[in-house]
């Protein structure tokens, strides 16, 4: 039995209950079930067979959620297409993914050609879900084309404990074609919950409205989204049963603020496209008097192994991808182990702490020491008037790189750069001393809503 069977079980009972909501569309369970079978039939009519790849270039709509499910129902290999870069790159990526077809939602973008999602539904032919399928997710990629991470069904999914959880109303804020949004939409459907889709590009006003009008109980943010909601004049009060925050570094001060606002329901998660669900720190284990509990990403999931090798976090287990498409599987090359590219350490009680992504570490000084940019980011937002901060390395002839800060202020008071420099040196030492500061209105974000340090660094190259 796969997660698709579990979803179908839920969609086959209480047909009039709402299942998936997005924009102006509100689908009941029976409407969602019908559309799921129609979309699967549309794919079959276009020649899609079990094992075939189907690329999807879609945004956050109920139809797109069901399309993704339909590909898995047929035993296909679902290939998510990133919302960027340009048409030529996307075409190359789709070619590399070796798919039988591409489904495009033109209202999301017209960067590539394919079968239009709106025209896809065929007949409502009921089909039994295939036992095997795969998902291919694009990774951020440092240069050139994103890499394609292949995930096969999680062997734990058949006994997915979430299936027994009571249904609630969940709001998905990230793209459903990213690991976070795809996990959230699956979790909602498997538990028979009502899935509310936020827009493909997050905005805090819409979040505030949906949280109130749809009475959201469970949601997930990447940190910059959380910060915008916390700073919003109509930020919701304590209405949530569970809030998950993860996907990029979460400033302890902001996590504290969220817990003070919403209670101990705010959990910090650590995962990535290549290894979904590595560790989680439950809000109930966070003690506001013990600051380290606001910094840790928690203990590794019991199903996952985590090792620190030369400062890098390595992982192995059922949530790790099989490998990159077109490359040998990790089981052949590394005995299943995967280097996350994150630097961190485990404490004596098995709690995992992340220092920085290795690409974001600033290597500076005559002895090429490591400055963990994230330590700076976390500290800077504790200073008065600073709302968001991103430290990056700026190339420097003498020192290799030097620390450069991008700051978003609250506009209330003038920012005194000398005072900031002094505070940084007093807290973190000379090595962390910023050599340049740029005040910006907002930090650039990736399409998933994370701070885009690559874009910040590119200003210097
Ligand atoms: P992505 O593959 O786009 O989901 O990005 C995954 C990366 O986000 C990880 O390798 C980490 O660098 C970062 N990340 C995810 N969760 C956290 C977290 N809770 N704290 C710090 N960094 C995180």
Coordinates of C-alpha atoms and ligand atoms in Angstrom, one line a residue:
X1 CA 0.0 0.0 0.0
X2 CA 1.4 3.4 -0.9
X3 CA 0.5 6.9 0.3
X4 CA -1.7 7.2 -2.8
X5 CA -3.9 4.4 -1.4
X6 CA -4.1 6.2 1.9
X7 CA -5.2 9.4 0.2
X8 CA -7.8 7.6 -1.9
X9 CA -9.2 6.0 1.3
X10 CA -9.7 9.5 2.8
X11 CA -11.1 11.0 -0.4
X12 CA -13.6 8.1 -0.6
X13 CA -15.3 8.9 2.7
X14 CA -17.4 12.0 3.7
X15 CA -17.4 13.2 0.1
X16 CA -18.9 16.6 0.9
X17 CA -16.1 17.7 3.1
X18 CA -13.6 20.2 1.7
X19 CA -10.3 18.7 0.7
X20 CA -8.2 21.1 -1.3
X21 CA -8.6 24.9 -1.5
X22 CA -6.5 27.4 -3.5
X23 CA -7.4 30.8 -5.0
X24 CA -11.1 30.7 -5.9
X25 CA -11.2 26.9 -6.2
X26 CA -12.6 24.8 -3.4
X27 CA -12.8 21.1 -4.1
X28 CA -14.7 18.6 -1.9
X29 CA -13.3 15.2 -1.3
X30 CA -15.5 13.6 -4.0
X31 CA -14.6 16.4 -6.5
X32 CA -10.9 15.9 -5.7
X33 CA -11.2 12.2 -6.2
X34 CA -13.0 12.6 -9.5
X35 CA -10.4 15.1 -10.8
X36 CA -7.5 12.9 -9.6
X37 CA -8.9 10.0 -11.7
X38 CA -9.6 12.3 -14.7
X39 CA -6.1 13.7 -14.6
X40 CA -4.6 10.2 -14.4
X41 CA -6.8 9.2 -17.4
X42 CA -5.7 12.3 -19.3
X43 CA -2.1 11.2 -18.9
X44 CA -2.9 7.6 -19.9
X45 CA -4.6 8.9 -23.0
X46 CA -1.4 10.8 -23.9
X47 CA 0.5 7.5 -23.6
X48 CA 2.0 7.8 -20.1
X49 CA 2.9 4.3 -18.8
X50 CA 4.2 3.1 -15.4
X51 CA 7.8 4.1 -15.0
X52 CA 7.6 7.0 -17.4
X53 CA 8.8 10.4 -16.4
X54 CA 6.3 13.3 -16.3
X55 CA 7.7 16.8 -15.8
X56 CA 5.4 19.3 -14.1
X57 CA 5.8 23.1 -14.4
X58 CA 3.0 24.2 -12.1
X59 CA 2.2 26.6 -9.2
X60 CA 0.2 26.2 -6.1
X61 CA -3.3 25.2 -7.3
X62 CA -5.6 22.3 -6.3
X63 CA -5.4 20.9 -9.8
X64 CA -1.6 20.8 -9.6
X65 CA -1.7 18.9 -6.3
X66 CA -3.9 16.3 -7.8
X67 CA -1.8 16.2 -11.0
X68 CA 1.2 15.3 -8.9
X69 CA -0.8 12.6 -7.1
X70 CA -2.1 11.3 -10.5
X71 CA 1.5 10.7 -11.7
X72 CA 2.3 8.7 -8.7
X73 CA -1.0 6.8 -8.9
X74 CA 0.0 5.7 -12.4
X75 CA 3.5 4.6 -11.2
X76 CA 5.2 7.4 -12.9
X77 CA 8.3 9.4 -12.2
X78 CA 7.2 12.8 -11.2
X79 CA 9.7 15.5 -12.2
X80 CA 9.3 18.9 -10.6
X81 CA 10.5 21.7 -12.8
X82 CA 11.9 24.8 -10.9
X83 CA 10.2 28.1 -11.3
X84 CA 13.4 29.6 -12.7
X85 CA 15.9 30.0 -14.5
X86 CA 15.1 30.9 -18.1
X87 CA 13.5 28.9 -20.9
X88 CA 16.7 27.5 -22.4
X89 CA 17.9 26.1 -19.0
X90 CA 14.5 24.7 -18.3
X91 CA 14.4 23.0 -21.6
X92 CA 17.8 21.5 -21.0
X93 CA 16.7 20.3 -17.5
X94 CA 13.6 18.6 -18.9
X95 CA 15.7 16.9 -21.6
X96 CA 18.1 15.7 -19.0
X97 CA 15.3 14.3 -16.9
X98 CA 14.2 12.0 -19.9
X99 CA 10.5 12.4 -19.6
X100 CA 7.6 11.1 -21.6
X101 CA 5.8 14.4 -21.3
X102 CA 5.6 17.8 -19.7
X103 CA 2.5 19.3 -18.0
X104 CA 2.4 23.1 -17.9
X105 CA 0.1 25.4 -16.1
X106 CA 0.2 28.5 -18.4
X107 CA -1.1 30.7 -15.6
X108 CA 2.0 29.8 -13.6
X109 CA 4.4 30.6 -16.5
X110 CA 5.0 30.0 -20.2
X111 CA 8.7 29.3 -20.1
X112 CA 8.3 25.8 -21.5
X113 CA 5.9 24.0 -23.8
X114 CA 3.8 21.0 -22.8
X115 CA 0.3 19.6 -22.3
X116 CA -1.8 22.3 -20.6
X117 CA -3.0 21.3 -17.2
X118 CA -6.4 22.8 -17.8
X119 CA -6.9 20.6 -20.9
X120 CA -5.6 17.4 -19.3
X121 CA -8.6 15.8 -17.5
X122 CA -9.9 12.8 -19.3
X123 CA -12.6 10.3 -18.1
X124 CA -13.2 9.5 -14.5
X125 CA -11.7 6.0 -14.8
X126 CA -11.0 4.5 -11.4
X127 CA -7.6 3.0 -11.2
X128 CA -5.7 1.0 -8.5
X129 CA -2.6 2.9 -7.5
X130 CA 0.7 1.4 -8.8
X131 CA 3.0 -0.1 -6.1
X132 CA 6.0 1.9 -7.2
X133 CA 6.7 5.4 -8.3
X134 CA 9.4 8.1 -7.9
X135 CA 9.8 11.8 -7.4
X136 CA 12.6 13.8 -9.0
X137 CA 13.2 17.2 -7.2
X138 CA 15.5 20.0 -8.4
X139 CA 18.1 21.2 -6.0
X140 CA 19.2 24.8 -5.5
X141 CA 22.3 24.2 -7.5
X142 CA 25.4 26.4 -7.0
X143 CA 26.2 27.0 -10.6
X144 CA 24.6 25.9 -13.8
X145 CA 21.7 23.6 -13.9
X146 CA 20.0 22.3 -10.8
X147 CA 20.8 18.7 -9.9
X148 CA 17.9 16.2 -9.9
X149 CA 17.4 14.3 -6.7
X150 CA 15.6 11.0 -7.1
X151 CA 13.4 9.8 -4.2
X152 CA 11.6 6.5 -4.2
X153 CA 8.6 5.8 -1.9
X154 CA 9.6 5.9 1.7
X155 CA 9.3 2.3 2.9
X156 CA 7.9 3.7 6.1
X157 CA 5.0 5.4 4.3
X158 CA 2.8 2.3 4.2
X159 CA 2.6 2.5 8.0
X160 CA 2.6 6.2 8.0
X161 CA 1.6 7.1 11.5
X162 CA 0.2 10.4 10.2
X163 CA -2.6 8.5 8.5
X164 CA -4.2 7.9 11.9
X165 CA -3.9 11.6 13.0
X166 CA -7.1 13.5 13.2
X167 CA -7.8 15.7 10.2
X168 CA -7.1 19.4 10.7
X169 CA -6.8 22.4 8.4
X170 CA -3.3 22.9 7.0
X171 CA -1.9 25.9 5.1
X172 CA 0.9 25.4 2.6
X173 CA 3.1 28.5 2.1
X174 CA 5.9 27.1 0.0
X175 CA 5.8 25.8 -3.6
X176 CA 4.2 22.4 -3.9
X177 CA 7.1 21.5 -6.2
X178 CA 9.6 22.0 -3.5
X179 CA 10.4 19.4 -0.8
X180 CA 8.7 21.5 1.9
X181 CA 5.4 22.2 0.0
X182 CA 5.2 18.7 -1.4
X183 CA 5.7 17.1 2.0
X184 CA 3.0 19.4 3.5
X185 CA 0.5 18.7 0.8
X186 CA 1.1 14.9 1.1
X187 CA 0.7 15.1 4.9
X188 CA -2.6 17.0 4.5
X189 CA -4.0 14.5 2.0
X190 CA -2.8 11.4 3.9
X191 CA -4.4 12.6 7.2
X192 CA -7.7 13.6 5.4
X193 CA -7.0 17.2 6.4
X194 CA -8.2 20.2 4.5
X195 CA -5.3 21.5 2.5
X196 CA -5.3 25.3 1.9
X197 CA -2.7 26.5 -0.7
X198 CA -1.1 29.8 -0.3
X199 CA -0.1 31.7 -3.5
X200 CA 2.9 30.5 -5.4
X201 CA 4.8 33.5 -4.2
X202 CA 4.3 34.1 -0.5
X203 CA 2.9 37.3 0.9
X204 CA 2.2 38.0 4.5
X205 CA -1.1 39.8 3.9
X206 CA -2.6 36.7 2.2
X207 CA -1.2 34.5 5.0
X208 CA -2.9 36.6 7.6
X209 CA -6.2 36.5 5.8
X210 CA -6.1 32.8 5.2
X211 CA -5.0 32.0 8.7
X212 CA -8.0 33.9 10.0
X213 CA -10.7 33.0 7.4
X214 CA -9.8 29.3 7.1
X215 CA -9.0 28.9 10.7
X216 CA -5.6 27.3 10.0
X217 CA -4.3 24.8 12.6
X218 CA -1.1 23.6 11.0
X219 CA 1.4 25.5 8.8
X220 CA 5.0 25.6 7.7
X221 CA 7.3 28.5 7.0
X222 CA 10.8 29.1 5.8
X223 CA 12.3 31.6 8.2
X224 CA 11.9 34.8 6.1
X225 CA 8.1 34.1 5.9
X226 CA 7.9 33.7 9.6
X227 CA 9.6 37.0 10.2
X228 CA 7.3 38.8 7.8
X229 CA 4.3 37.4 9.6
X230 CA 5.6 38.2 13.1
X231 CA 6.2 41.8 11.9
X232 CA 2.8 42.1 10.3
X233 CA 0.4 44.4 12.2
X234 CA -2.3 41.8 12.0
X235 CA -0.2 38.8 13.0
X236 CA -2.5 36.1 14.2
X237 CA -2.6 35.2 17.9
X238 CA -2.3 31.7 19.5
X239 CA -4.5 29.7 17.1
X240 CA -2.1 27.1 15.8
X241 CA -1.8 23.4 16.9
X242 CA 1.5 23.1 15.1
X243 CA 3.9 25.4 13.2
X244 CA 6.9 24.0 11.5
X245 CA 9.8 26.4 10.6
X246 CA 12.8 25.2 8.6
X247 CA 14.5 25.2 5.3
X248 CA 17.1 27.8 6.2
X249 CA 18.7 29.1 9.4
X250 CA 16.2 30.4 11.9
X251 CA 17.4 33.2 14.2
X252 CA 16.9 32.2 17.8
X253 CA 15.5 35.6 18.7
X254 CA 12.8 35.1 16.1
X255 CA 12.0 31.6 17.3
X256 CA 11.6 32.9 20.8
X257 CA 9.3 35.6 19.5
X258 CA 7.2 33.0 17.7
X259 CA 6.9 30.8 20.8
X260 CA 6.0 33.8 22.9
X261 CA 3.2 34.6 20.5
X262 CA 1.9 31.2 19.7
X263 CA 3.0 28.9 22.5
X264 CA 5.2 25.8 22.5
X265 CA 3.7 24.6 19.1
X266 CA 6.5 26.0 17.0
X267 CA 8.9 23.3 15.9
X268 CA 12.2 23.8 14.1
X269 CA 12.8 21.3 11.3
X270 CA 16.0 20.5 9.4
X271 CA 15.8 18.9 6.0
X272 CA 16.8 19.4 2.4
X273 CA 15.8 18.4 -1.1
X274 CA 18.2 15.4 -1.0
X275 CA 17.3 14.4 2.5
X276 CA 13.8 15.3 3.6
X277 CA 13.3 15.3 7.4
X278 CA 16.7 14.9 9.0
X279 CA 15.9 16.3 12.5
X280 CA 13.3 18.2 14.4
X281 CA 13.3 20.2 17.6
X282 CA 9.7 20.1 19.1
X283 CA 8.5 23.4 20.6
X284 CA 7.6 21.5 23.8
X285 CA 11.3 20.8 24.3
X286 CA 12.3 24.4 23.9
X287 CA 13.1 26.1 27.1
X288 CA 13.3 29.9 26.7
X289 CA 15.7 30.0 29.7
X290 CA 18.1 27.7 27.9
X291 CA 19.2 29.6 24.7
X292 CA 20.8 26.5 23.2
X293 CA 17.4 24.9 22.8
X294 CA 16.5 27.7 20.5
X295 CA 19.6 27.1 18.4
X296 CA 19.5 23.3 18.0
X297 CA 17.6 21.7 15.1
X298 CA 16.9 18.8 17.5
X299 CA 17.7 15.2 17.6
X300 CA 17.9 13.3 14.3
X301 CA 14.8 11.5 13.3
X302 CA 14.9 7.9 14.8
X303 CA 15.0 6.5 11.3
X304 CA 18.0 8.5 10.2
X305 CA 21.7 8.2 11.0
X306 CA 23.7 11.4 11.3
X307 CA 27.5 11.6 11.5
X308 CA 29.8 14.5 11.7
X309 CA 32.9 14.0 9.5
X310 CA 35.5 16.8 9.4
X311 CA 32.8 19.3 10.6
X312 CA 30.3 18.3 7.8
X313 CA 26.9 16.7 8.6
X314 CA 26.5 13.4 6.8
X315 CA 23.2 11.5 6.8
X316 CA 21.9 8.1 5.8
X317 CA 18.4 6.6 6.0
X318 CA 15.0 6.3 4.4
X319 CA 14.5 10.0 3.8
X320 CA 17.7 10.3 1.9
X321 CA 17.4 10.3 -1.9
X322 CA 18.4 7.3 -4.0
X323 CA 20.9 9.5 -5.8
X324 CA 21.0 12.1 -8.5
X325 CA 19.3 11.3 -11.8
X326 CA 21.9 10.1 -14.3
X327 CA 24.5 9.3 -11.6
X328 CA 25.1 6.0 -9.7
X329 CA 22.9 5.6 -6.6
X330 CA 24.4 6.6 -3.2
X331 CA 24.2 3.0 -2.1
X332 CA 26.9 2.2 -4.7
X333 CA 29.1 5.1 -4.2
X334 CA 28.9 6.0 -0.6
X335 CA 27.2 3.1 1.1
X336 CA 24.0 5.2 1.3
X337 CA 25.7 8.2 3.0
X338 CA 25.2 11.7 1.8
X339 CA 27.2 14.8 2.7
X340 CA 24.6 17.6 3.4
X341 CA 27.1 20.4 2.7
X342 CA 26.1 21.8 6.1
X343 CA 28.6 22.2 8.9
X344 CA 27.6 21.3 12.4
X345 CA 28.1 19.3 15.5
X346 CA 26.2 17.0 17.9
X347 CA 26.2 17.7 21.6
X348 CA 26.6 15.0 24.3
X349 CA 22.8 14.5 24.4
X350 CA 22.6 13.9 20.7
X351 CA 21.2 17.3 19.7
X352 CA 22.3 18.6 16.3
X353 CA 23.5 22.2 15.8
X354 CA 24.2 23.8 12.4
X355 CA 27.0 26.3 12.1
X356 CA 26.6 27.2 8.5
X357 CA 26.3 25.9 5.0
X358 CA 29.8 25.2 3.8
X359 CA 29.2 27.5 0.8
X360 CA 28.2 30.4 3.0
X361 CA 31.2 30.1 5.3
X362 CA 33.4 33.2 4.9
X363 CA 37.1 32.3 4.8
X364 CA 39.1 35.3 5.9
X365 CA 42.3 36.5 7.5
X366 CA 45.9 35.7 7.1
X367 CA 45.4 32.2 8.4
X368 CA 42.2 31.6 6.4
X369 CA 39.9 31.2 9.3
X370 CA 36.2 30.3 9.1
X371 CA 33.6 32.9 9.8
X372 CA 30.2 31.3 10.2
X373 CA 27.9 33.8 8.4
X374 CA 24.9 32.4 10.2
X375 CA 26.3 33.2 13.7
X376 CA 26.6 36.8 12.5
X377 CA 23.1 36.8 11.0
X378 CA 21.7 35.5 14.3
X379 CA 23.5 38.0 16.4
X380 CA 22.8 41.1 14.2
X381 CA 19.1 40.7 14.6
X382 CA 19.4 40.9 18.3
X383 CA 20.7 44.5 17.9
X384 CA 18.2 47.4 18.2
X385 CA 16.7 48.5 14.9
X386 CA 17.9 45.5 12.8
X387 CA 15.1 43.4 11.4
X388 CA 17.0 41.1 9.0
X389 CA 20.6 40.4 8.3
X390 CA 22.7 38.5 5.8
X391 CA 26.5 38.3 6.1
X392 CA 28.4 37.2 3.0
X393 CA 32.1 37.0 2.0
X394 CA 33.3 39.8 -0.3
X395 CA 36.5 39.0 -2.2
X396 CA 39.6 40.8 -0.9
X397 CA 43.1 40.8 -2.2
X398 CA 44.8 40.7 1.1
X399 CA 42.5 38.6 3.2
X400 CA 40.9 36.3 0.7
X401 CA 37.4 37.4 1.7
X402 CA 36.1 39.9 4.2
X403 CA 32.8 40.1 6.0
X404 CA 30.1 42.3 4.3
X405 CA 26.7 42.8 5.8
X406 CA 23.3 43.4 4.2
X407 CA 20.9 44.8 6.7
X408 CA 17.2 45.5 6.7
X409 CA 16.3 48.0 9.4
X410 CA 13.0 48.8 11.0
X411 CA 13.4 52.4 9.8
X412 CA 12.8 53.8 13.3
X413 CA 16.3 54.9 14.1
X414 CA 19.5 55.7 12.2
X415 CA 21.8 52.8 11.9
X416 CA 25.2 53.5 13.4
X417 CA 27.6 51.3 11.5
X418 CA 30.5 51.9 13.9
X419 CA 28.3 50.8 16.8
X420 CA 27.3 47.6 14.9
X421 CA 31.0 46.9 14.2
X422 CA 31.9 47.3 17.8
X423 CA 29.0 45.1 19.0
X424 CA 30.0 42.4 16.6
X425 CA 33.7 42.4 17.7
X426 CA 32.7 42.4 21.3
X427 CA 30.4 39.5 20.9
X428 CA 32.2 37.3 18.2
X429 CA 35.7 38.6 18.1
X430 CA 37.9 40.5 15.6
X431 CA 37.6 37.9 12.9
X432 CA 33.9 38.6 12.5
X433 CA 34.5 42.3 12.1
X434 CA 32.4 43.6 9.2
X435 CA 34.3 45.6 6.6
X436 CA 31.3 46.8 4.7
X437 CA 27.6 47.4 5.3
X438 CA 24.8 47.9 2.9
X439 CA 21.4 48.9 4.1
X440 CA 18.6 47.4 1.9
X441 CA 14.8 47.6 1.9
X442 CA 14.6 43.8 1.7
X443 CA 16.9 40.8 1.2
X444 CA 16.6 38.9 -2.1
X445 CA 14.7 35.7 -1.7
X446 CA 14.7 32.5 -3.8
X447 CA 11.4 31.3 -5.3
X448 CA 10.9 29.1 -2.3
X449 CA 11.3 32.2 0.0
X450 CA 14.8 31.7 1.5
X451 CA 17.4 34.4 1.6
X452 CA 19.4 34.2 -1.5
X453 CA 23.0 34.7 -0.4
X454 CA 24.3 33.6 -3.8
X455 CA 22.6 36.7 -5.3
X456 CA 24.1 38.9 -2.6
X457 CA 27.6 37.5 -3.2
X458 CA 27.2 37.9 -7.0
X459 CA 27.2 41.7 -6.6
X460 CA 30.9 41.5 -5.8
X461 CA 32.0 39.2 -8.6
Ligands
LIG1 P1 16.8 22.9 0.1 O1 17.4 21.7 -0.5 O2 16.5 24.0 -0.8 O3 15.6 22.5 0.9 O4 17.8 23.5 1.1 C1 18.3 22.7 2.2 C2 19.3 23.5 3.0 O5 18.6 24.4 3.8 C3 20.0 22.6 4.0 O6 21.1 22.0 3.4 C4 20.5 23.6 5.1 O7 21.6 24.4 4.7 C5 19.3 24.6 5.1 N1 18.4 24.3 6.2 C6 17.3 23.6 6.2 N2 16.7 23.6 7.4 C7 17.5 24.3 8.2 C8 17.5 24.7 9.6 N3 16.5 24.4 10.4 N4 18.5 25.5 10.1 C9 19.5 25.8 9.3 N5 19.6 25.5 8.0 C10 18.6 24.8 7.5

